[in-house]
Short mmCIF file of C-alpha atoms (C1' of nucleotides) in Angstrom, two decimals:
data_model
loop_
_atom_site.label_atom_id
_atom_site.label_comp_id
_atom_site.label_asym_id
_atom_site.label_seq_id
_atom_site.Cartn_x
_atom_site.Cartn_y
_atom_site.Cartn_z
CA MET A 1349 -84.04 40.41 11.46
CA PRO A 1350 -83.22 37.13 10.44
CA ASN A 1351 -85.01 35.02 7.76
CA PHE A 1352 -85.61 31.31 7.91
CA TRP A 1353 -85.43 29.00 4.93
CA LEU A 1354 -85.48 24.98 3.85
CA MET A 1355 -82.60 24.00 1.33
CA LYS A 1356 -82.96 20.58 -0.24
CA SER A 1357 -79.76 18.30 -0.77
CA GLU A 1358 -79.63 14.92 -1.96
CA PRO A 1359 -77.20 13.10 0.64
CA ASP A 1360 -75.61 11.23 -2.03
CA GLU A 1361 -74.24 14.80 -2.71
CA ALA A 1362 -74.06 16.90 0.33
CA SER A 1363 -75.58 15.04 3.66
CA ILE A 1364 -75.83 16.86 6.95
CA ASP A 1365 -72.65 14.13 7.72
CA ASP A 1366 -70.50 16.20 5.02
CA LEU A 1367 -71.53 19.29 6.50
CA ALA A 1368 -70.83 18.05 9.66
CA ALA A 1369 -67.54 17.04 8.51
CA ALA A 1370 -66.46 19.98 6.50
CA PRO A 1371 -63.97 22.76 7.33
CA GLN A 1372 -65.60 24.78 9.80
CA GLN A 1373 -68.65 22.55 9.35
CA THR A 1374 -69.41 25.10 6.23
CA LEU A 1375 -70.07 24.06 2.51
CA PRO A 1376 -70.60 26.08 -0.50
CA TRP A 1377 -74.49 25.67 -1.45
CA THR A 1378 -73.36 25.45 -5.31
CA GLY A 1379 -75.30 23.66 -7.90
CA VAL A 1380 -79.19 25.55 -7.68
CA ARG A 1381 -80.33 26.04 -11.54
CA ASN A 1382 -83.59 27.18 -10.46
CA TYR A 1383 -84.20 31.16 -11.38
CA GLN A 1384 -86.92 31.37 -8.41
CA ALA A 1385 -84.54 29.38 -5.91
CA ARG A 1386 -81.76 31.61 -7.21
CA ASN A 1387 -83.61 34.79 -6.59
CA PHE A 1388 -84.24 33.74 -3.03
CA MET A 1389 -80.53 33.30 -2.46
CA ARG A 1390 -79.78 36.85 -4.40
CA ASP A 1391 -82.83 38.92 -2.91
CA GLY A 1392 -83.80 37.25 0.48
CA MET A 1393 -80.95 35.34 2.08
CA GLN A 1394 -78.69 36.88 4.86
CA PRO A 1395 -75.83 35.91 6.98
CA GLY A 1396 -77.33 34.61 10.02
CA ASP A 1397 -80.19 33.46 8.46
CA GLY A 1398 -81.76 30.12 9.79
CA VAL A 1399 -81.79 27.02 7.48
CA LEU A 1400 -83.61 23.75 7.46
CA PHE A 1401 -80.99 21.21 6.04
CA TYR A 1402 -83.35 18.97 4.15
CA HIS A 1403 -82.40 15.31 2.38
CA SER A 1404 -84.18 14.72 -0.82
CA SER A 1405 -84.55 12.33 -3.13
CA CYS A 1406 -83.46 9.54 -0.96
CA PRO A 1407 -84.94 6.78 1.08
CA GLN A 1408 -85.68 8.44 4.06
CA PRO A 1409 -86.48 12.50 2.60
CA GLY A 1410 -86.89 14.80 5.89
CA VAL A 1411 -84.76 17.81 7.83
CA ALA A 1412 -81.98 16.40 9.01
CA GLY A 1413 -80.44 19.36 10.86
CA ILE A 1414 -80.37 23.10 11.45
CA ALA A 1415 -77.92 25.30 9.96
CA ARG A 1416 -77.18 29.02 9.16
CA ILE A 1417 -76.01 31.12 6.19
CA VAL A 1418 -73.07 32.70 6.83
CA GLY A 1419 -70.97 34.99 4.54
CA ASN A 1420 -72.84 36.45 1.39
CA VAL A 1421 -73.76 35.73 -2.08
CA ALA A 1422 -70.95 35.25 -4.74
CA PRO A 1423 -70.75 33.64 -8.10
CA ASP A 1424 -71.17 29.58 -8.08
CA GLU A 1425 -68.02 28.35 -9.46
CA THR A 1426 -69.75 25.06 -10.72
CA GLN A 1427 -71.25 27.05 -13.58
CA PHE A 1428 -67.71 27.74 -15.11
CA ASP A 1429 -66.27 24.74 -14.65
CA PRO A 1430 -66.57 22.30 -18.26
CA LYS A 1431 -66.35 19.34 -15.86
CA SER A 1432 -69.07 20.07 -13.51
CA PRO A 1433 -72.49 18.71 -13.84
CA TYR A 1434 -73.26 22.17 -13.05
CA PHE A 1435 -71.38 23.77 -15.98
CA ASP A 1436 -73.43 26.25 -17.57
CA PRO A 1437 -72.50 26.96 -21.37
CA LYS A 1438 -74.54 29.97 -21.34
CA SER A 1439 -72.84 31.67 -18.36
CA SER A 1440 -70.04 33.29 -18.31
CA ARG A 1441 -68.09 35.31 -15.49
CA ALA A 1442 -68.98 38.83 -16.75
CA ALA A 1443 -72.50 38.04 -16.38
CA PRO A 1444 -72.90 34.94 -13.74
CA ARG A 1445 -76.27 33.51 -14.23
CA TRP A 1446 -76.04 31.45 -10.66
CA LEU A 1447 -75.04 31.89 -7.18
CA GLN A 1448 -73.78 30.27 -4.19
CA ILE A 1449 -73.49 31.15 -0.57
CA ASP A 1450 -71.98 29.27 2.29
CA VAL A 1451 -73.92 27.22 5.30
CA LYS A 1452 -72.99 26.68 8.21
CA LEU A 1453 -73.78 23.67 10.51
CA GLU A 1454 -75.54 24.60 13.65
CA ARG A 1455 -76.46 21.28 14.45
CA LYS A 1456 -78.16 17.74 13.23
CA THR A 1457 -81.01 16.84 14.84
CA ARG A 1458 -83.31 13.39 14.95
CA LEU A 1459 -84.88 13.22 11.20
CA LEU A 1460 -87.95 14.99 11.24
CA ALA A 1461 -89.68 12.60 8.48
CA LEU A 1462 -91.43 13.96 5.51
CA ALA A 1463 -94.28 11.63 6.32
CA GLU A 1464 -94.25 13.22 9.90
CA MET A 1465 -93.96 16.78 8.74
CA ARG A 1466 -97.19 16.03 6.41
CA GLY A 1467 -99.17 14.68 9.34
CA ALA A 1468 -98.75 17.75 11.63
CA PRO A 1469 -100.92 20.52 11.12
CA GLU A 1470 -98.60 22.58 12.48
CA LEU A 1471 -96.55 22.27 9.37
CA ALA A 1472 -99.10 22.32 6.57
CA THR A 1473 -98.42 25.86 5.31
CA MET A 1474 -94.79 25.11 4.38
CA ARG A 1475 -94.12 25.82 1.43
CA VAL A 1476 -91.98 22.37 0.89
CA LEU A 1477 -95.53 20.46 1.48
CA GLN A 1478 -97.55 21.97 -0.99
CA ARG A 1479 -98.47 20.35 -4.39
CA GLY A 1480 -96.05 20.02 -7.36
CA ASN A 1481 -93.46 22.28 -5.09
CA ARG A 1482 -89.90 21.34 -6.39
CA LEU A 1483 -87.94 24.09 -5.34
CA SER A 1484 -84.65 23.64 -3.65
CA ILE A 1485 -84.82 26.39 -1.33
CA THR A 1486 -88.01 27.51 0.24
CA PRO A 1487 -88.64 30.49 2.78
CA VAL A 1488 -90.00 29.50 6.10
CA THR A 1489 -92.19 31.69 8.09
CA PRO A 1490 -91.11 32.13 11.84
CA GLN A 1491 -94.20 30.54 13.00
CA GLU A 1492 -93.29 27.36 10.87
CA TRP A 1493 -89.43 27.62 12.40
CA ALA A 1494 -90.64 27.39 15.73
CA ALA A 1495 -93.34 24.51 14.75
CA VAL A 1496 -90.60 22.61 13.12
CA LEU A 1497 -87.72 23.26 16.38
CA ARG A 1498 -90.74 22.25 18.90
CA ARG A 1499 -90.91 19.04 17.01
CA LEU A 1500 -87.25 18.61 17.10
CA GLY A 1501 -87.82 18.92 21.16
CA ALA A 1502 -85.83 22.36 20.80
"C1'" DG B 69 -89.01 2.37 -12.71
"C1'" DC B 70 -93.23 5.05 -12.76
"C1'" DC B 71 -94.88 9.50 -12.98
"C1'" DA B 72 -97.47 13.88 -12.06
"C1'" DA B 73 -95.63 18.27 -11.75
"C1'" DC B 74 -93.67 22.24 -13.35
"C1'" DG B 75 -89.58 24.65 -15.64
"C1'" DT B 76 -87.16 25.67 -20.01
"C1'" DT B 77 -86.44 25.57 -24.57
"C1'" DG B 78 -87.45 26.61 -29.25
"C1'" DG B 79 -90.35 26.73 -33.81
"C1'" DC B 80 -93.10 29.67 -35.15
"C1'" DG C 1490 -95.97 35.76 -27.13
"C1'" DC C 1491 -98.14 30.91 -27.89
"C1'" DC C 1492 -97.45 26.40 -26.88
"C1'" DA C 1493 -95.68 21.60 -27.79
"C1'" DA C 1494 -92.23 18.91 -26.31
"C1'" DC C 1495 -88.68 17.96 -24.05
"C1'" DG C 1496 -85.69 17.61 -19.12
"C1'" DT C 1497 -86.29 17.45 -14.42
"C1'" DT C 1498 -87.71 16.46 -9.59
"C1'" DG C 1499 -88.49 13.92 -6.27
"C1'" DG C 1500 -91.93 10.86 -3.36
"C1'" DC C 1501 -92.94 6.68 -3.98
#
DNA sequence: GCCAACGTTGGC
DNA sequence: GCCAACGTTGGC
């Protein structure tokens, strides 16, 4: 029984086109530095899970494609790299604090803009639309998943 | 650039 | 353990 997730990425860092251009159309999802989001990765994510790939902090925020979780969680390599903006001096290889997981593109979609999502009654329950939500990873219910795909014309 | 909202830090 | 101060997120 697969789960569904919405994962935010700033297109300046990793856009849907970057994912499409990556080897195997797969990128390691690194840089999660929030415990709640990490716990979703650690406790909830499984290979095969569906992902709504969301562009945030950009002129056109919204869902830009469908992806899939592949592989399993592993220590996020960027936390050990002093040159990385995601370096965490309080973490160690013995006790890694942050996790990464591989995400593979399923298909690019039309942009389902945040404004459209906000106007869609069937999407009103989505965590990403709730007031004050800042989590970069949020669970999506099967109903919400189906509603998004329907709206994307799938 | 602004600012609301939230998470984290650290002194006590 | 409390909570003020600070930092970050992210839409607008």
